[in-house]
Amino acid sequence: MKKLKKSFMLFYPAVLLLCLAFSFAAGAENFYFSGDFRYRILNNGTAEITEYTGANSEVEIPEAIDLLNVSSLGAHCFSGNETLEKVSFPRSLVSIGAFCFSGCRNLKETVIPDNVSFLGKNAFENCSSLEKISLSASLKTIGEGTFKNCLILDGVTVPEGVVSVEKSAFEGCLVLGKITFPKTLRRIEDRAFFGCSRLSAIALPDTLEELGDLAFAETECAFVSCPSALKRVGYNPFFGAPLSYNQNLNGIYWGGWLIGYEDFPDGTDDEDIFIKKGTTGIADRVFSPENGLCSPYYLRSVVIPDTVKYIGESAFAKSRFSELRLPDSVLEIGDRAFQSCDYLKKITLSKNLRRIGSMAFANCGILSFVSIPDSVQSIGSNAFYRTFAVDSQKTAVKYIDGWVVAAPALQGSLTLKKDTRGICEDAFLSFENELTVFKGAKHISSHAFGYCKSGGGYMKLKKFTLVCEKNSTAHKFALQNGLKVRIICLHENLSGWITDKKATASSAGSRHKGCLDCKKVIRTEKIPIKKCAAPVLSRAAKTKSGVKVTWKKTAGAKSFVVLRKTGKGKWKNIGTTTKRIFVDRKAKKGVKYTYTVRAKNAAGLSPYNKKGVSCTL
């Protein structure tokens, strides 16, 4: 009986796994129940709990269900459960899905195990009783709205390794008075801590590169050091906080950043602006009439000091200046930075500019010419949309100073100009034919070609083919993005002449030039036959018939020209022969003659022995 029981215990799991595999393969609804849990089987063979159906106030998530390791809690798994007060997670867990515990109003505390590397959007939103939470050491991102409106959450430590705190992650955490950030943090997005009304103790890591709109608005922050690595600051991240009060009437400054400007006239009056010397960055929408926090106003002129490196998104949108020079300190122009500046005729860009954002100069209708510095590495989509510089072009592909900035509604295969310097983001969006790009295009912006928009993101085009030169920037872009490529070679990098066969006096030779890139023979030509060497004279001797001159065999010679002279006179042609012997029958007795010989072939006459051989008849 014991043996039978033991055999059944070994047999049951195998049957269960076989049944699960069969139902999955057969296309059945792959959801299963075990106790109070509904789950599904993931492609990696682990289980994801998709729903808790019980009513317990304390829940322990099992490490395994039906012999399958539990690796994930799915979206909305406990959403709206107002009975739950405490939850324990297994070490096998790596992912907590979107809205997983959203609205669990009585959940008080939990510890997220260190293997969890993903917290989904709004995972603990509206957990109004959540006081404490310990975050996983494997997290890279705290997702959008993760702890939004956790009203009494306090004392959060963001673990080392986290790179980003996303939109509204802690918005509305009214009791949150202290938060500790890691040195790995690079980005805090819009409204991340908006309305955390007790938050006052903030030490931002010096490595932070981006701080979003209103990130710490409506908090108690009175002093926060400005990180030196910042490249983008959203609109007035400390709006409504003590830090933004009682500052320069001409602007609200945070460290080297101009983050707000609220000394403005009502209505639509023009204004002249002078930005404080030493400013390193201009935050998003500072002077835009659409920043949502001030009445509309429009700049008539602005002087940007030569310390500014970054100009934020929509910073000067709808301004009324007609001409602007950006100092050479400017490295980046944000998205829509100068959008709809209707009066802008001329813009002089920084010689050190690296990036021009999407729609940066869109709808600047009378902007007619832009010189793009060699330092520019990327240009965003539609950066010059509806400007005279683009709209005045009659060609299908629109260029600005060697950059492709637009290519609307193209049909058939297309070859770009050889002097193309760069291609803007989305320039060939939805273009699904062959595109030839030469190696002169040193800068290819993201999604420049090979993609279309789909569901708010990008999708690769199956029929698109890039035609390009090997190891060019375009080729590397295609390889990185998994695009179809056909390699061509323009044979612009040729070797010198390489001799295949040396020319002799008897036969012509040949030589070629090869392409150093593709190794093909590109050009061939014959090497002309060489002239014969000067014949080697044997002797000149008197005979009954006259003076007989003889010489040795000369390679390649077809005939010989015999020359003679007397004393120091000039050489004179006295006859031609195909043999290696010649008898001078016109020689006079008692006169000393000197003879020499020239060989002749297709290349002409050979040199000759200037000393010659002499004889007196």
Coordinates of C-alpha atoms in Angstrom, one line a residue:
M1 CA 0.0 0.0 0.0
K2 CA 2.9 2.4 0.9
K3 CA 4.6 1.6 -2.4
L4 CA 1.3 2.4 -4.3
K5 CA 0.9 5.7 -2.5
K6 CA 4.5 6.6 -3.2
S7 CA 4.1 5.7 -6.9
F8 CA 1.0 7.8 -7.1
M9 CA 2.8 10.8 -5.6
L10 CA 5.5 10.6 -8.3
F11 CA 3.0 10.0 -11.0
Y12 CA 0.5 12.9 -10.2
P13 CA 2.9 15.8 -10.9
A14 CA 3.9 14.3 -14.2
V15 CA 0.3 13.9 -15.3
L16 CA -0.5 17.4 -14.2
L17 CA 2.4 18.9 -16.2
L18 CA 1.4 16.8 -19.2
C19 CA -2.2 18.1 -19.0
L20 CA -1.1 21.7 -18.6
A21 CA 1.3 21.3 -21.6
F22 CA -1.5 19.7 -23.7
S23 CA -4.0 22.4 -22.9
F24 CA -1.6 25.1 -23.7
A25 CA -0.5 23.5 -27.0
A26 CA -4.2 22.9 -27.9
G27 CA -4.8 26.6 -27.7
A28 CA -7.1 26.4 -24.6
E29 CA -7.6 29.4 -22.3
N30 CA -4.3 29.2 -20.4
F31 CA -5.6 30.2 -17.0
Y32 CA -5.6 27.8 -14.1
F33 CA -6.7 27.9 -10.4
S34 CA -4.8 26.8 -7.3
G35 CA -6.4 27.6 -4.0
D36 CA -7.2 31.4 -3.9
F37 CA -5.0 32.1 -6.9
R38 CA -5.7 32.2 -10.6
Y39 CA -2.5 31.9 -12.7
R40 CA -1.1 31.4 -16.2
I41 CA 2.0 29.8 -17.6
L42 CA 4.6 32.2 -19.1
N43 CA 6.8 31.3 -22.0
N44 CA 9.8 30.7 -19.7
G45 CA 7.9 28.0 -17.9
T46 CA 7.1 30.0 -14.7
A47 CA 3.8 31.0 -13.4
E48 CA 2.2 34.5 -13.2
I49 CA -0.5 35.0 -10.7
T50 CA -3.2 37.0 -12.4
E51 CA -5.8 37.2 -9.7
Y52 CA -6.3 36.7 -5.9
T53 CA -9.8 35.5 -5.2
G54 CA -9.6 35.1 -1.5
A55 CA -10.6 37.4 1.4
N56 CA -7.7 37.1 3.8
S57 CA -6.2 40.3 5.4
E58 CA -2.7 38.7 5.3
V59 CA -1.6 37.0 2.1
E60 CA 1.6 35.0 1.5
I61 CA 2.4 34.7 -2.2
P62 CA 3.7 31.1 -2.7
E63 CA 7.1 30.4 -4.2
A64 CA 5.5 27.8 -6.5
I65 CA 2.1 26.8 -7.7
D66 CA 1.6 23.3 -9.1
L67 CA 5.3 22.8 -9.2
L68 CA 5.8 26.0 -11.2
N69 CA 7.9 28.8 -9.8
V70 CA 6.0 32.0 -9.3
S71 CA 7.9 34.8 -11.1
S72 CA 5.3 37.5 -11.6
L73 CA 2.2 39.2 -10.3
G74 CA 0.1 40.3 -13.2
A75 CA -1.7 43.6 -13.8
H76 CA -4.6 44.4 -11.5
C77 CA -3.9 41.1 -9.5
F78 CA -5.0 42.6 -6.1
S79 CA -6.5 45.8 -7.5
G80 CA -9.3 47.3 -5.4
N81 CA -8.9 44.7 -2.6
E82 CA -9.8 46.7 0.6
T83 CA -9.4 43.7 2.9
L84 CA -5.7 43.2 2.3
E85 CA -3.5 44.5 5.1
K86 CA -0.2 42.7 4.6
V87 CA 1.3 40.8 1.8
S88 CA 4.5 38.7 1.7
F89 CA 6.4 38.0 -1.5
P90 CA 8.5 34.9 -2.4
R91 CA 12.2 35.1 -3.4
S92 CA 11.2 33.7 -6.8
L93 CA 9.3 36.9 -7.7
V94 CA 10.9 39.2 -10.3
S95 CA 8.0 41.3 -11.6
I96 CA 5.0 43.2 -10.1
G97 CA 2.5 44.3 -12.9
A98 CA 0.7 47.6 -13.5
F99 CA -2.0 48.5 -11.0
C100 CA -1.3 45.3 -9.1
F101 CA -2.2 46.7 -5.6
S102 CA -3.9 49.8 -6.8
G103 CA -6.7 50.9 -4.4
C104 CA -5.7 48.4 -1.6
R105 CA -6.7 51.0 0.9
N106 CA -5.8 49.0 4.0
L107 CA -2.4 47.7 2.9
K108 CA -0.1 49.0 5.6
E109 CA 3.4 47.7 4.8
T110 CA 5.4 45.3 2.7
V111 CA 8.9 44.3 1.7
I112 CA 9.6 43.9 -2.0
P113 CA 12.3 41.1 -2.3
D114 CA 15.6 42.0 -4.0
N115 CA 15.0 39.8 -7.0
V116 CA 12.1 42.0 -8.2
S117 CA 13.4 44.1 -11.1
F118 CA 10.1 45.5 -12.4
L119 CA 7.4 47.5 -10.7
G120 CA 4.6 48.3 -13.2
K121 CA 2.8 51.5 -13.7
N122 CA 0.6 52.6 -10.7
A123 CA 1.5 49.4 -8.9
F124 CA 0.6 50.8 -5.4
E125 CA -1.5 53.8 -6.4
N126 CA -4.1 54.9 -3.8
C127 CA -2.8 52.6 -1.1
S128 CA -3.9 55.2 1.4
S129 CA -2.8 53.2 4.5
L130 CA 0.6 52.2 3.3
E131 CA 3.1 53.6 5.8
K132 CA 6.3 51.8 5.0
I133 CA 7.8 50.0 2.0
S134 CA 11.2 48.5 1.4
L135 CA 12.2 48.6 -2.3
S136 CA 14.1 45.9 -4.2
A137 CA 17.8 46.2 -4.8
S138 CA 17.3 45.0 -8.4
L139 CA 15.1 47.9 -9.5
K140 CA 16.2 50.2 -12.3
T141 CA 13.1 52.3 -12.5
I142 CA 10.3 53.4 -10.2
G143 CA 7.5 53.5 -12.7
E144 CA 4.8 56.1 -13.5
G145 CA 2.4 56.6 -10.6
T146 CA 3.8 53.7 -8.6
F147 CA 3.1 55.2 -5.2
K148 CA 0.7 58.0 -6.2
N149 CA -1.6 59.1 -3.5
C150 CA -0.1 56.8 -0.8
L151 CA -1.2 59.4 1.7
I152 CA 0.8 58.3 4.8
L153 CA 3.9 56.8 3.1
D154 CA 7.0 58.1 4.8
G155 CA 10.8 57.7 4.8
V156 CA 11.5 56.1 1.4
T157 CA 15.0 55.1 0.4
V158 CA 15.4 54.7 -3.4
P159 CA 18.0 51.8 -3.7
E160 CA 21.3 52.1 -5.6
G161 CA 20.9 51.0 -9.2
V162 CA 17.7 52.9 -9.8
V163 CA 18.2 55.2 -12.8
S164 CA 14.8 56.8 -13.2
V165 CA 11.9 57.9 -11.1
E166 CA 9.0 58.3 -13.6
K167 CA 6.0 60.6 -13.9
S168 CA 3.9 61.1 -10.7
A169 CA 5.7 58.2 -9.0
F170 CA 5.2 59.7 -5.5
E171 CA 2.6 62.4 -6.3
G172 CA 0.2 63.2 -3.5
C173 CA 2.2 61.4 -0.8
L174 CA 1.2 64.0 1.8
V175 CA 3.2 62.6 4.7
L176 CA 6.4 61.9 2.9
G177 CA 8.9 64.0 4.7
K178 CA 12.2 62.5 3.6
I179 CA 13.5 60.6 0.6
T180 CA 17.0 59.3 -0.1
F181 CA 18.3 59.1 -3.7
P182 CA 21.0 56.8 -5.0
K183 CA 24.1 58.0 -6.9
T184 CA 22.9 56.0 -9.9
L185 CA 19.8 58.2 -10.4
R186 CA 19.8 60.0 -13.8
R187 CA 16.2 61.2 -14.3
I188 CA 13.3 62.4 -12.2
E189 CA 10.3 62.9 -14.4
D190 CA 7.3 65.3 -14.4
R191 CA 5.3 65.7 -11.1
A192 CA 7.3 62.9 -9.6
F193 CA 6.8 64.4 -6.1
F194 CA 4.1 66.9 -6.8
G195 CA 2.0 67.8 -3.7
C196 CA 4.2 65.9 -1.2
S197 CA 3.4 68.8 1.1
R198 CA 5.7 67.8 4.0
L199 CA 8.7 67.0 1.8
S200 CA 11.6 69.3 2.8
A201 CA 14.8 67.2 3.1
I202 CA 16.1 66.5 -0.4
A203 CA 19.7 65.8 -1.5
L204 CA 19.8 65.3 -5.2
P205 CA 22.8 63.3 -6.5
D206 CA 25.3 65.3 -8.5
T207 CA 24.9 62.8 -11.4
L208 CA 21.2 63.7 -12.0
E209 CA 20.8 64.7 -15.7
E210 CA 17.0 65.4 -16.0
L211 CA 14.5 67.0 -13.7
G212 CA 10.9 67.1 -15.0
D213 CA 8.1 69.7 -14.9
L214 CA 6.8 70.5 -11.4
A215 CA 8.8 67.6 -10.1
F216 CA 8.9 69.0 -6.5
A217 CA 6.1 71.5 -6.8
E218 CA 3.9 72.2 -3.8
T219 CA 6.4 70.8 -1.4
E220 CA 8.3 72.4 1.6
C221 CA 11.6 72.4 -0.2
A222 CA 13.5 75.5 0.8
F223 CA 17.0 74.6 -0.3
V224 CA 18.1 72.0 -2.8
S225 CA 21.6 71.9 -4.3
C226 CA 21.6 72.0 -8.1
P227 CA 23.4 69.0 -9.6
S228 CA 26.3 69.9 -12.0
A229 CA 25.3 67.1 -14.5
L230 CA 21.9 68.5 -15.3
K231 CA 21.1 68.7 -19.0
R232 CA 17.3 69.3 -18.9
V233 CA 15.1 71.0 -16.3
G234 CA 11.3 71.0 -16.8
Y235 CA 9.2 74.0 -16.1
N236 CA 9.6 75.4 -12.5
P237 CA 10.2 72.1 -10.7
F238 CA 9.8 73.8 -7.3
F239 CA 6.6 75.8 -8.2
G240 CA 4.8 76.7 -4.9
A241 CA 7.7 75.6 -2.8
P242 CA 9.7 78.0 -0.6
L243 CA 12.7 77.6 -2.9
S244 CA 10.8 79.5 -5.6
Y245 CA 9.8 82.5 -3.4
N246 CA 11.6 85.8 -3.0
Q247 CA 13.9 85.4 -5.9
N248 CA 15.2 87.8 -8.6
L249 CA 12.2 89.8 -10.0
N250 CA 13.5 89.1 -13.5
G251 CA 13.4 85.3 -13.0
I252 CA 13.4 82.3 -10.7
Y253 CA 16.9 80.8 -10.6
W254 CA 18.1 77.5 -9.2
G255 CA 21.8 77.2 -9.3
G256 CA 22.8 77.9 -12.8
W257 CA 19.3 77.3 -14.2
L258 CA 16.6 79.8 -15.0
I259 CA 13.5 77.7 -14.0
G260 CA 10.7 80.3 -14.1
Y261 CA 9.9 83.8 -15.1
E262 CA 6.9 85.4 -13.5
D263 CA 7.5 89.2 -13.7
F264 CA 5.5 89.8 -16.8
P265 CA 2.8 92.2 -18.0
D266 CA -0.8 91.0 -18.3
G267 CA -2.3 90.3 -21.7
T268 CA -0.1 90.1 -24.8
D269 CA 2.3 93.0 -24.4
D270 CA 5.8 92.7 -25.8
E271 CA 8.8 92.5 -23.4
D272 CA 12.6 92.6 -23.6
I273 CA 14.4 90.0 -21.5
F274 CA 18.0 89.9 -20.2
I275 CA 19.0 86.6 -18.7
K276 CA 21.4 86.7 -15.8
K277 CA 25.1 86.2 -16.6
G278 CA 26.4 82.8 -15.5
T279 CA 23.2 81.0 -16.3
T280 CA 24.0 77.5 -17.7
G281 CA 20.5 76.3 -18.6
I282 CA 17.0 77.6 -19.5
A283 CA 14.2 75.3 -18.3
D284 CA 11.3 74.1 -20.3
R285 CA 8.6 76.6 -21.3
V286 CA 10.1 79.4 -19.2
F287 CA 9.0 82.1 -21.7
S288 CA 6.3 80.2 -23.4
P289 CA 2.8 81.8 -23.1
E290 CA 1.5 78.2 -22.8
N291 CA 3.3 77.1 -19.7
G292 CA 0.0 77.0 -17.9
L293 CA 1.1 78.9 -14.8
C294 CA 1.1 82.5 -16.0
S295 CA -0.7 84.9 -18.3
P296 CA 0.4 85.0 -21.9
Y297 CA 3.3 87.3 -22.8
Y298 CA 5.5 87.5 -25.8
L299 CA 9.2 88.3 -26.0
R300 CA 10.3 91.1 -28.3
S301 CA 14.0 90.5 -27.8
V302 CA 16.3 88.4 -25.6
V303 CA 20.0 88.3 -24.8
I304 CA 21.3 84.9 -24.0
P305 CA 24.6 85.0 -22.1
D306 CA 27.6 83.0 -23.4
T307 CA 27.5 80.5 -20.5
V308 CA 24.2 78.9 -21.4
K309 CA 24.6 75.3 -22.5
Y310 CA 21.0 74.0 -22.6
I311 CA 17.8 75.6 -23.9
G312 CA 14.7 73.7 -22.8
E313 CA 11.6 72.4 -24.5
S314 CA 9.3 75.2 -25.7
A315 CA 11.5 77.7 -23.8
F316 CA 10.9 80.5 -26.3
A317 CA 7.9 79.3 -28.2
K318 CA 5.7 82.0 -29.7
S319 CA 8.3 84.7 -29.0
R320 CA 8.3 87.8 -31.3
F321 CA 12.0 88.4 -31.9
S322 CA 13.0 88.6 -35.6
E323 CA 16.6 87.7 -35.2
L324 CA 18.6 85.7 -32.6
R325 CA 22.2 84.6 -32.1
L326 CA 22.9 81.6 -29.9
P327 CA 26.2 81.8 -28.1
D328 CA 28.8 79.2 -28.9
S329 CA 28.3 77.7 -25.4
V330 CA 24.9 76.3 -26.4
L331 CA 25.1 72.5 -26.8
E332 CA 21.4 71.4 -27.0
I333 CA 18.2 73.0 -28.2
G334 CA 15.1 71.2 -26.7
D335 CA 12.0 70.1 -28.5
R336 CA 9.8 73.0 -29.8
A337 CA 12.2 75.5 -28.2
F338 CA 11.5 78.2 -30.8
Q339 CA 8.2 76.8 -32.3
S340 CA 5.8 79.3 -33.8
C341 CA 8.2 82.3 -33.6
D342 CA 6.3 84.0 -36.4
Y343 CA 8.7 87.0 -36.7
L344 CA 11.9 85.0 -36.7
K345 CA 13.8 85.6 -40.0
K346 CA 17.3 84.7 -39.0
I347 CA 18.9 82.4 -36.4
T348 CA 22.6 82.0 -35.9
L349 CA 23.4 78.6 -34.2
S350 CA 26.2 77.8 -31.8
K351 CA 29.4 76.5 -33.4
N352 CA 29.4 73.8 -30.7
L353 CA 25.7 72.7 -31.0
R354 CA 25.2 68.9 -30.7
R355 CA 21.4 68.5 -30.8
I356 CA 18.4 70.2 -32.3
G357 CA 15.2 68.9 -30.8
S358 CA 12.0 67.9 -32.6
M359 CA 9.8 70.8 -33.9
A360 CA 12.5 73.1 -32.6
F361 CA 11.8 75.8 -35.3
A362 CA 8.5 74.4 -36.6
N363 CA 6.0 77.0 -37.8
C364 CA 8.6 79.8 -38.0
G365 CA 7.1 80.6 -41.3
I366 CA 9.5 83.3 -42.6
L367 CA 12.7 81.6 -41.4
S368 CA 14.5 81.3 -44.8
F369 CA 18.0 80.1 -44.1
V370 CA 19.8 78.1 -41.5
S371 CA 23.5 77.2 -41.4
I372 CA 23.9 73.9 -39.4
P373 CA 27.3 73.6 -37.7
D374 CA 29.5 70.6 -38.3
S375 CA 29.2 69.8 -34.5
V376 CA 25.5 68.9 -34.8
Q377 CA 25.0 65.1 -34.3
S378 CA 21.2 64.8 -34.3
I379 CA 18.2 66.7 -35.4
G380 CA 14.7 65.8 -34.2
S381 CA 11.7 65.1 -36.4
N382 CA 10.0 68.1 -38.1
A383 CA 12.6 70.5 -36.6
F384 CA 12.0 72.9 -39.5
Y385 CA 8.4 72.1 -40.4
R386 CA 6.5 74.9 -42.2
T387 CA 9.5 77.2 -42.5
F388 CA 10.2 79.0 -45.8
A389 CA 13.6 77.2 -45.8
V390 CA 11.8 73.9 -46.3
D391 CA 8.5 74.9 -48.0
S392 CA 10.3 76.8 -50.8
Q393 CA 12.0 73.6 -52.0
K394 CA 10.3 71.9 -55.0
T395 CA 12.1 68.6 -54.6
A396 CA 10.6 65.6 -52.8
V397 CA 13.4 65.4 -50.4
K398 CA 13.9 68.5 -48.3
Y399 CA 17.4 69.6 -47.3
I400 CA 18.7 72.2 -45.0
D401 CA 22.5 72.8 -45.3
G402 CA 23.1 69.2 -46.3
W403 CA 20.7 67.6 -43.7
V404 CA 17.6 65.8 -44.9
V405 CA 14.9 67.3 -42.8
A406 CA 11.7 66.0 -44.5
A407 CA 10.7 63.6 -47.3
P408 CA 6.9 63.5 -47.5
A409 CA 4.9 61.0 -49.6
L410 CA 7.7 59.4 -51.5
Q411 CA 7.2 56.7 -54.1
G412 CA 9.7 54.2 -55.6
S413 CA 13.4 53.8 -54.9
L414 CA 15.4 56.9 -53.8
T415 CA 19.0 57.9 -53.8
L416 CA 20.2 60.7 -51.6
K417 CA 22.7 63.3 -52.7
K418 CA 26.3 62.4 -52.2
D419 CA 26.9 65.5 -50.2
T420 CA 24.2 64.6 -47.7
R421 CA 25.7 65.3 -44.2
G422 CA 22.9 63.9 -42.0
I423 CA 19.4 62.6 -41.8
C424 CA 16.8 63.9 -39.2
E425 CA 14.7 61.8 -36.9
D426 CA 11.6 60.3 -38.7
A427 CA 12.8 61.8 -42.1
F428 CA 11.7 58.8 -44.1
L429 CA 8.9 57.6 -41.8
S430 CA 6.8 54.9 -43.6
F431 CA 9.1 55.0 -46.7
E432 CA 9.1 51.3 -47.6
N433 CA 11.3 51.0 -50.7
E434 CA 15.0 51.1 -51.4
L435 CA 16.9 54.1 -50.0
T436 CA 20.5 54.7 -51.1
V437 CA 22.6 56.6 -48.5
F438 CA 26.3 57.4 -49.2
K439 CA 29.0 57.4 -46.6
G440 CA 29.1 61.2 -46.5
A441 CA 26.0 61.1 -44.2
K442 CA 27.9 61.0 -40.9
H443 CA 24.9 61.5 -38.6
I444 CA 21.8 59.4 -38.7
S445 CA 19.2 60.4 -36.1
S446 CA 16.9 57.9 -34.4
H447 CA 14.2 56.2 -36.6
A448 CA 15.5 58.2 -39.6
F449 CA 14.5 55.4 -41.9
G450 CA 13.1 51.8 -41.8
Y451 CA 10.2 52.5 -39.5
C452 CA 6.6 53.6 -39.3
K453 CA 4.5 54.7 -36.4
S454 CA 2.3 52.1 -34.7
G455 CA 0.3 52.3 -31.5
G456 CA 2.2 55.2 -30.1
G457 CA 5.5 53.6 -30.9
Y458 CA 7.6 52.5 -33.8
M459 CA 7.5 49.4 -36.0
K460 CA 10.1 48.2 -38.5
L461 CA 9.1 48.1 -42.1
K462 CA 9.4 44.7 -43.7
K463 CA 9.9 45.9 -47.3
F464 CA 12.4 48.6 -46.6
T465 CA 16.0 48.1 -47.8
L466 CA 18.9 50.3 -47.1
V467 CA 21.5 50.5 -49.9
C468 CA 24.8 51.8 -48.6
E469 CA 28.6 51.4 -48.4
K470 CA 30.1 48.9 -46.0
N471 CA 31.0 50.2 -42.5
S472 CA 29.4 53.6 -43.3
T473 CA 27.4 55.4 -40.6
A474 CA 24.2 54.3 -42.4
H475 CA 25.4 50.7 -42.5
K476 CA 26.1 50.7 -38.8
F477 CA 22.7 52.3 -38.1
A478 CA 21.0 49.5 -40.1
L479 CA 22.9 46.8 -38.3
Q480 CA 22.1 48.2 -34.9
N481 CA 18.4 48.5 -35.8
G482 CA 18.1 45.1 -37.5
L483 CA 17.2 46.6 -40.9
K484 CA 17.6 44.9 -44.3
V485 CA 20.8 46.1 -46.1
R486 CA 22.3 45.8 -49.5
I487 CA 26.0 46.7 -49.7
I488 CA 27.3 48.7 -52.6
C489 CA 30.8 50.1 -53.3
L490 CA 31.5 53.3 -55.1
H491 CA 35.2 52.3 -55.5
E492 CA 36.4 55.7 -54.3
N493 CA 39.3 54.3 -52.4
L494 CA 41.7 52.9 -55.0
S495 CA 45.1 51.4 -54.8
G496 CA 48.0 52.6 -57.0
W497 CA 48.9 50.8 -60.1
I498 CA 49.8 47.2 -59.5
T499 CA 51.8 45.4 -62.2
D500 CA 50.5 42.0 -63.3
K501 CA 52.9 41.4 -66.2
K502 CA 56.1 43.4 -66.8
A503 CA 56.6 44.8 -70.3
T504 CA 59.7 43.6 -72.3
A505 CA 61.1 44.5 -75.7
S506 CA 59.3 41.4 -77.0
S507 CA 55.8 41.9 -75.5
A508 CA 53.6 44.4 -73.7
G509 CA 52.8 44.1 -70.0
S510 CA 49.6 44.8 -68.0
R511 CA 48.7 46.5 -64.7
H512 CA 45.5 47.3 -62.7
K513 CA 44.1 49.4 -59.9
G514 CA 42.0 47.7 -57.2
C515 CA 39.4 49.0 -54.7
L516 CA 40.8 48.9 -51.3
D517 CA 37.3 48.5 -49.8
C518 CA 35.8 45.7 -51.8
K519 CA 39.1 44.3 -53.3
K520 CA 37.6 44.3 -56.9
V521 CA 39.8 45.1 -59.9
I522 CA 38.4 48.5 -61.1
R523 CA 40.8 49.6 -63.9
T524 CA 43.2 47.8 -66.1
E525 CA 45.6 48.9 -68.9
K526 CA 48.5 47.6 -71.0
I527 CA 52.0 48.5 -70.3
P528 CA 53.6 49.4 -73.7
I529 CA 56.4 47.2 -75.2
K530 CA 59.8 48.4 -74.2
K531 CA 62.4 49.7 -76.6
C532 CA 65.2 47.2 -77.2
A533 CA 68.5 47.6 -75.4
A534 CA 71.4 49.1 -77.4
P535 CA 72.9 46.3 -79.6
V536 CA 76.2 45.0 -78.4
L537 CA 78.7 45.6 -81.2
S538 CA 81.1 42.8 -82.1
R539 CA 83.5 44.3 -84.6
A540 CA 84.0 46.2 -87.9
A541 CA 86.4 44.5 -90.4
K542 CA 87.5 45.2 -93.9
T543 CA 86.5 42.7 -96.6
K544 CA 86.7 42.6 -100.4
S545 CA 83.2 44.0 -100.6
G546 CA 83.7 46.7 -98.0
V547 CA 83.5 47.1 -94.2
K548 CA 81.6 44.4 -92.5
V549 CA 80.0 45.3 -89.2
T550 CA 78.6 42.6 -86.8
W551 CA 76.8 42.7 -83.5
K552 CA 75.2 40.2 -81.0
K553 CA 71.6 39.1 -80.8
T554 CA 69.3 41.8 -79.3
A555 CA 66.1 40.7 -77.6
G556 CA 62.9 41.9 -79.3
A557 CA 64.6 43.5 -82.3
K558 CA 62.7 43.3 -85.6
S559 CA 65.3 45.2 -87.6
F560 CA 68.5 47.2 -87.2
V561 CA 69.6 50.7 -88.4
V562 CA 73.3 51.0 -89.1
L563 CA 75.0 54.4 -88.5
R564 CA 78.5 55.6 -89.3
K565 CA 80.7 58.7 -89.0
T566 CA 84.2 59.8 -89.7
G567 CA 86.3 61.5 -87.2
K568 CA 84.2 63.8 -85.0
G569 CA 81.4 64.1 -87.5
K570 CA 77.8 63.3 -87.0
W571 CA 76.3 59.9 -87.2
K572 CA 74.6 59.1 -90.4
N573 CA 72.1 56.4 -91.3
I574 CA 73.7 54.2 -93.9
G575 CA 71.2 51.3 -94.1
T576 CA 68.7 48.9 -92.5
T577 CA 68.8 45.2 -92.1
T578 CA 67.0 42.4 -90.3
K579 CA 70.2 40.4 -89.9
R580 CA 73.1 40.9 -87.4
I581 CA 75.5 41.7 -90.1
F582 CA 75.9 44.7 -92.4
V583 CA 78.5 45.3 -95.2
D584 CA 79.2 49.0 -95.9
R585 CA 79.9 48.7 -99.7
K586 CA 80.3 52.5 -100.1
A587 CA 83.3 52.8 -97.8
K588 CA 86.3 54.4 -99.4
K589 CA 89.8 53.1 -99.1
G590 CA 92.1 54.8 -96.7
V591 CA 89.3 56.4 -94.7
K592 CA 88.7 55.5 -91.1
Y593 CA 85.1 54.9 -90.2
T594 CA 83.3 54.4 -87.0
Y595 CA 80.1 52.3 -86.9
T596 CA 77.2 51.8 -84.4
V597 CA 73.8 50.1 -84.6
R598 CA 70.3 50.8 -83.3
A599 CA 67.7 48.1 -82.8
K600 CA 64.1 48.7 -83.9
N601 CA 60.8 47.2 -82.5
A602 CA 57.2 48.4 -82.0
A603 CA 58.3 50.9 -79.4
G604 CA 60.8 52.5 -81.8
L605 CA 64.6 52.8 -82.0
S606 CA 66.8 51.7 -79.2
P607 CA 69.7 53.6 -77.7
Y608 CA 73.1 53.0 -79.3
N609 CA 76.7 52.6 -78.4
K610 CA 78.2 56.1 -78.8
K611 CA 81.7 54.8 -78.9
G612 CA 81.0 52.4 -81.8
V613 CA 83.6 50.2 -83.5
S614 CA 86.1 51.5 -86.1
C615 CA 87.8 50.3 -89.2
T616 CA 89.9 51.6 -92.1
L617 CA 89.2 50.0 -95.5

